[in-house]
Coordinates of C-alpha atoms and ligand atoms in Angstrom, one line a residue:
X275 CA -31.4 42.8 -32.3
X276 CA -31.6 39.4 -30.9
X277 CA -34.6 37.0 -31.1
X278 CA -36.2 35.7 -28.4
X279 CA -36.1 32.2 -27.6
X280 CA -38.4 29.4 -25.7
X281 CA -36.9 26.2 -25.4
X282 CA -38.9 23.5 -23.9
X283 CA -37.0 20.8 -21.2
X284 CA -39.4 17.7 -21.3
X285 CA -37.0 16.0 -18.8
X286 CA -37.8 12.1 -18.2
X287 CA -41.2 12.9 -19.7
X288 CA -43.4 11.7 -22.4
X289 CA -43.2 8.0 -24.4
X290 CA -43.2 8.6 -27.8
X291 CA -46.8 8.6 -28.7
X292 CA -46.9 11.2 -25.9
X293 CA -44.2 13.5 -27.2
X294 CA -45.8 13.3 -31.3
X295 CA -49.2 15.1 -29.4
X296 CA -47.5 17.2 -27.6
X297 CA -45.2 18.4 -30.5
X298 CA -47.6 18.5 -32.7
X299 CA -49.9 20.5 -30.5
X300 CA -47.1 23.1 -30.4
X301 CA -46.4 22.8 -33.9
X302 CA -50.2 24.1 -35.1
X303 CA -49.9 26.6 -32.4
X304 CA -47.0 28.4 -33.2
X305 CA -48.0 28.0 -37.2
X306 CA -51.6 29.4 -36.2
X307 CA -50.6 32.3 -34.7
X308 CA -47.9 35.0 -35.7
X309 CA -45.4 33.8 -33.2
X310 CA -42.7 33.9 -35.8
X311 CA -41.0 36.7 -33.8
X312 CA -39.9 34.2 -31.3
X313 CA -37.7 31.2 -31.6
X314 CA -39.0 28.0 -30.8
X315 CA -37.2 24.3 -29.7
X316 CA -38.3 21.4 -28.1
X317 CA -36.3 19.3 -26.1
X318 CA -38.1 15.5 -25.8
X319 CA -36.2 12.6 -24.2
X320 CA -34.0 11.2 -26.4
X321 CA -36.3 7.6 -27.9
X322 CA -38.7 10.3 -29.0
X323 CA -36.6 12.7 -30.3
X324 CA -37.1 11.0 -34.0
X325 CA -40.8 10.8 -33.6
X326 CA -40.5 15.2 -32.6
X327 CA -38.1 15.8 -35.6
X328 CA -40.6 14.1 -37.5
X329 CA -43.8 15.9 -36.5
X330 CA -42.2 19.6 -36.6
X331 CA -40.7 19.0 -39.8
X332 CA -41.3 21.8 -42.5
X333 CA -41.9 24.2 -39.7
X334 CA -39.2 26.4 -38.0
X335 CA -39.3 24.7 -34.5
X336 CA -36.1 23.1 -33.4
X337 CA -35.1 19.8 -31.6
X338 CA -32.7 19.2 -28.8
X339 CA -30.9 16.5 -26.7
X340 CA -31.1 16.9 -23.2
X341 CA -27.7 16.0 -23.2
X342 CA -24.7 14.8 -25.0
X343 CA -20.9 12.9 -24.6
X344 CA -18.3 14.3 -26.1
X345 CA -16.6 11.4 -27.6
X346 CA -17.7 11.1 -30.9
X347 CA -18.1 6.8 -30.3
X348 CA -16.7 4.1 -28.2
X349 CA -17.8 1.9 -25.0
X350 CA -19.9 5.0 -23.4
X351 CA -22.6 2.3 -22.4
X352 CA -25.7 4.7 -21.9
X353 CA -24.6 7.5 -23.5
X354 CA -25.7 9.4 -27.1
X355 CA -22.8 11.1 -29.5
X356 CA -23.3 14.7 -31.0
X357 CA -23.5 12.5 -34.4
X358 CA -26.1 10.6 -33.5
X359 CA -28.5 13.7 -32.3
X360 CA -27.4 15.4 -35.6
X361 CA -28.3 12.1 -37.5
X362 CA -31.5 12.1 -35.6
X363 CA -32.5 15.7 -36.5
X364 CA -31.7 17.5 -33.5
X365 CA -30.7 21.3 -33.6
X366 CA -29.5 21.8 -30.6
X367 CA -28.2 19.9 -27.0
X368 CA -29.0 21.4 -23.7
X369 CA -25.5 21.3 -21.9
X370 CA -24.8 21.5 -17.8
X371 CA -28.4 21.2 -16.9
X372 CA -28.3 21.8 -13.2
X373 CA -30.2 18.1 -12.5
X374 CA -27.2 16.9 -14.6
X375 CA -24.6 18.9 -12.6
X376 CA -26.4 18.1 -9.2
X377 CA -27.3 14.2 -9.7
X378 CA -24.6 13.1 -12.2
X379 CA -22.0 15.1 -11.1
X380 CA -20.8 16.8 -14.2
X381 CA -18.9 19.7 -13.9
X382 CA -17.7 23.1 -15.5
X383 CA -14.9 20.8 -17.3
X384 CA -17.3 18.3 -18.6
X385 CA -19.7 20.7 -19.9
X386 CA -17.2 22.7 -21.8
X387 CA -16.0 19.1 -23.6
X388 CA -19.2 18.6 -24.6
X389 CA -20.3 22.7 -25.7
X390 CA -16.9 22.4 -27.9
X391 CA -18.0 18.4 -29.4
X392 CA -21.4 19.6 -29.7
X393 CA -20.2 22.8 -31.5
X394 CA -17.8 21.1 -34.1
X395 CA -20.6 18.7 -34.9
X396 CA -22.9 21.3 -35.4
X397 CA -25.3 21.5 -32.6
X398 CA -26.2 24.6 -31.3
X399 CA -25.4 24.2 -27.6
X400 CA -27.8 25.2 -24.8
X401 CA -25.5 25.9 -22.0
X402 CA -27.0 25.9 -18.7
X403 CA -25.2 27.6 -15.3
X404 CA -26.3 28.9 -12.0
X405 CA -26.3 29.2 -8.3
X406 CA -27.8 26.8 -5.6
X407 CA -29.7 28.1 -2.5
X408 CA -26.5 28.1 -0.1
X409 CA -24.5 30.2 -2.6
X410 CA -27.6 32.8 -3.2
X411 CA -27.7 32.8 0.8
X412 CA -23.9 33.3 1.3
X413 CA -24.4 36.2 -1.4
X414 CA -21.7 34.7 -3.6
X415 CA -24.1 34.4 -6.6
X416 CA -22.4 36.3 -8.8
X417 CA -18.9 35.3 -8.2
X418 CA -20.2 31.7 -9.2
X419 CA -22.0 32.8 -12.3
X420 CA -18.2 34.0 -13.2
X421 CA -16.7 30.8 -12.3
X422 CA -19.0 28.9 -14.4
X423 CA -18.9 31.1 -17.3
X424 CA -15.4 31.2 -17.3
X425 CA -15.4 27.5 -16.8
X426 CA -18.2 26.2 -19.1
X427 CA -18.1 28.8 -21.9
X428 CA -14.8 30.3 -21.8
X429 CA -12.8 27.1 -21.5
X430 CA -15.0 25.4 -24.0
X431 CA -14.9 28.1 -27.3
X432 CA -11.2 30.1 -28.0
X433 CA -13.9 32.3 -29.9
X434 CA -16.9 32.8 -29.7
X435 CA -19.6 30.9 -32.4
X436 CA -21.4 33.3 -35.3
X437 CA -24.5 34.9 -34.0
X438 CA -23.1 34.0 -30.1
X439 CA -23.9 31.9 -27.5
X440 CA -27.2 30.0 -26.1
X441 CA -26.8 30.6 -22.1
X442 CA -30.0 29.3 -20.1
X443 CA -29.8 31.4 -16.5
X444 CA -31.1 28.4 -14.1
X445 CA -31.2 29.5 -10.2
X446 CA -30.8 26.0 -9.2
X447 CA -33.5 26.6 -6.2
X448 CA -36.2 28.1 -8.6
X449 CA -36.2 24.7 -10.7
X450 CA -39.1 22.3 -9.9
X451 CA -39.6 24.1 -6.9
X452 CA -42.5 26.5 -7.7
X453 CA -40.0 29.3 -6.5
X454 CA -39.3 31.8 -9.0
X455 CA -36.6 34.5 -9.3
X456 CA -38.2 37.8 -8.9
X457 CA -37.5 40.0 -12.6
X458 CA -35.1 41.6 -10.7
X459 CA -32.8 39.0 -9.4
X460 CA -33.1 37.5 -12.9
X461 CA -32.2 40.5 -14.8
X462 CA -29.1 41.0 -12.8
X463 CA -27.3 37.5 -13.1
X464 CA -28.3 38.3 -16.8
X465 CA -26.9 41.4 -17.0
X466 CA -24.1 40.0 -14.9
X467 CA -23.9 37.1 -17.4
X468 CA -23.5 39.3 -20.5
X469 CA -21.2 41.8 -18.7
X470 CA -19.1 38.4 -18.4
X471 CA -19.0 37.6 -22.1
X472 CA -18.0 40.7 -23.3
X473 CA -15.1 41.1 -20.8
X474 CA -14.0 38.2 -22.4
X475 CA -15.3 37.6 -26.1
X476 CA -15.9 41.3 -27.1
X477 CA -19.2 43.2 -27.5
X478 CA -20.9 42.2 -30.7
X479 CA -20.8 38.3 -29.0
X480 CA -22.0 39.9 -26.2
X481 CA -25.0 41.4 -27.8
X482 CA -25.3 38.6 -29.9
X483 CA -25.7 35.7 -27.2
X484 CA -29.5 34.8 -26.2
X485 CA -30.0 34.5 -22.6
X486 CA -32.6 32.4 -21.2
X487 CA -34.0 32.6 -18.0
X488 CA -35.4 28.8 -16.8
X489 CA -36.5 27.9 -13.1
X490 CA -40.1 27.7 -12.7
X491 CA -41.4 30.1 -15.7
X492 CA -45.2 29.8 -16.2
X493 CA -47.6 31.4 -18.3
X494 CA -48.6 34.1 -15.2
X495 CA -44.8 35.5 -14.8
X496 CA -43.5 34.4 -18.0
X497 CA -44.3 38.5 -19.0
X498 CA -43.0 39.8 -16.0
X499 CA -39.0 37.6 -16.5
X500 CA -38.7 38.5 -20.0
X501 CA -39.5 42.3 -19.9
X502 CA -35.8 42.1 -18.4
X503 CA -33.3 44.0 -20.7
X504 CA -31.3 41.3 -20.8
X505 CA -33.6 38.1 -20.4
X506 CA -34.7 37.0 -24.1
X507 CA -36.6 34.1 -23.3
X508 CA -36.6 31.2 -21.1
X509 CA -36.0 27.1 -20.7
X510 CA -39.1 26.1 -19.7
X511 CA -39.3 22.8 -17.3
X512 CA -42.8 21.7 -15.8
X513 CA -44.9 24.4 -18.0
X514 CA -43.3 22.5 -21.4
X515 CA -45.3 19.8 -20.8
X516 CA -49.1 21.1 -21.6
X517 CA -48.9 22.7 -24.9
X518 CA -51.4 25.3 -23.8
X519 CA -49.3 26.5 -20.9
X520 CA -46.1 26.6 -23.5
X521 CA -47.5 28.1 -26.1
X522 CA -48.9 31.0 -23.6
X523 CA -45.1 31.3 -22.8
X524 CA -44.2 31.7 -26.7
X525 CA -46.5 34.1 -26.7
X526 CA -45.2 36.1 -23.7
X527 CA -42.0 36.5 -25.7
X528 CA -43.5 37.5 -28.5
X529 CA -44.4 40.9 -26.9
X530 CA -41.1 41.3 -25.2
X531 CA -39.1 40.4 -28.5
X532 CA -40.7 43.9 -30.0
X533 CA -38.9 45.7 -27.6
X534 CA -35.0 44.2 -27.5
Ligands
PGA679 P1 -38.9 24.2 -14.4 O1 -37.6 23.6 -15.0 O2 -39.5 25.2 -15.4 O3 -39.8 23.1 -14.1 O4 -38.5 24.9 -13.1 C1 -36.7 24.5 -15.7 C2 -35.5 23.6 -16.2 O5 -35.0 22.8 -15.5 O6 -35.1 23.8 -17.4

């Protein structure tokens, strides 16, 4: 049975004095309620990403990067290491973000480098793939998802890690946008998705693997995605940001977690 899972993407948001509220806000929500059926990570900017470790600690809620290099050290000016995340307290790196793809250019090759780093150095990587507007629009969705799956996971892991993969389903037009996948488109790049991994890493990792939906999930259709069969849970952008609206999105997975 897998676990549902909401991660939160705070993007460039929040200072540090920002992020401790908003962490902690989460923090007495999810311990006030019986939202232990759900699993639960933030994802602040990097300069607060002490100050979140710090605030959650004790509970079960885990930390990630935004992002990561895959060189261990060295004259990357700008960029963080998977040791320095793991020295910082982070759980877990969200990988292939499509504003990373789209504005910084990283691709399928780069994102697997930085799965396999963030993997070895004990991360648990978030790994983020999906299809712009043209390619919905030219009907080649699916065919990308495979690419990029292939690409970013399959090139990245010769097997697959215990208790499978972290995928996060991101239809590159529903991000910011306010547009939302309907249930049904999500459920079949998920479905599509998971059909993908066990063609290549067997059925258990399959079954195993989480797979989040993210572009535009808010507490109104938050329900409605994760009923999906194969959606089981969601990285959440914009609605991350007000701890009400977030924790209204735990909730939501609660209730779907009973029935995966
Ligand atoms: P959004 O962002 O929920 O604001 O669409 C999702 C994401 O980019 O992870």
């Amino acid at each position: 049975m897998r676990r549902a899972l909401v991660a939160g993407n705070w993007k460039m948001n929040k200072t540090i004095g920002e992020a401790r509220t908003l962490a902690l806000e989460v923090a007495e929500g999810v311990a006030g309620e019986d939202l232990s059926g759900v699993e639960v990570v933030l994802g602040p900017p990097y300069l607060a990403l002490s100050a979140v470790v710090e605030t959650v600690a004790g509970g079960a809620i885990g930390v990630a990067g935004q992002d990561c290099s895959h060189h261990p050290d060295g004259a990357y000016t700008g960029e963080v290491s998977v040791p320095m995340l793991t020295d910082a307290g982070a759980t877990h790196v969200i990988l292939g973000h499509s504003e990373r793809r789209e504005l910084m250019g990283e691709g399928d090759g780069l994102v697997a480098r930085k799965a396999q780093a963030a993997s070895a150095g004990g991360l648990t990587p978030i790994i983020c793939l999906g299809e712009p507007f043209t390619t919905r629009k030219a009907g080649t969705t699916l065919s990308r998802i495979a690419h990029q799956v292939e690409h970013s996971i399959q090139g990245a892991f010769a097997s697959p890690p215990p208790g499978g993969f972290i995928v996060a389903y991101e239809p590159v037009w529903a991000i910011g946008t306010g547009l939302t996948a309907t249930p049904e488109q999500a459920q079949e790049a998920h479905a599509f998705i998971r059909e993908r991994l066990e063609a290549i890493f067997g059925l258990e990792c399959a079954q195993e693997t989480r797979i989040l939906y993210g572009g535009s999930v808010k507490p109104d259709n938050a329900a409605d995605l994760f009923a999906g069969p194969d959606i089981d849970g969601g990285l959440i952008g914009g609605a991350s940001l007000k701890g009400a609206d977030f924790l209204e999105i735990i909730r939501a997975a609660r209730t779907d977690s009973a029935s995966i």
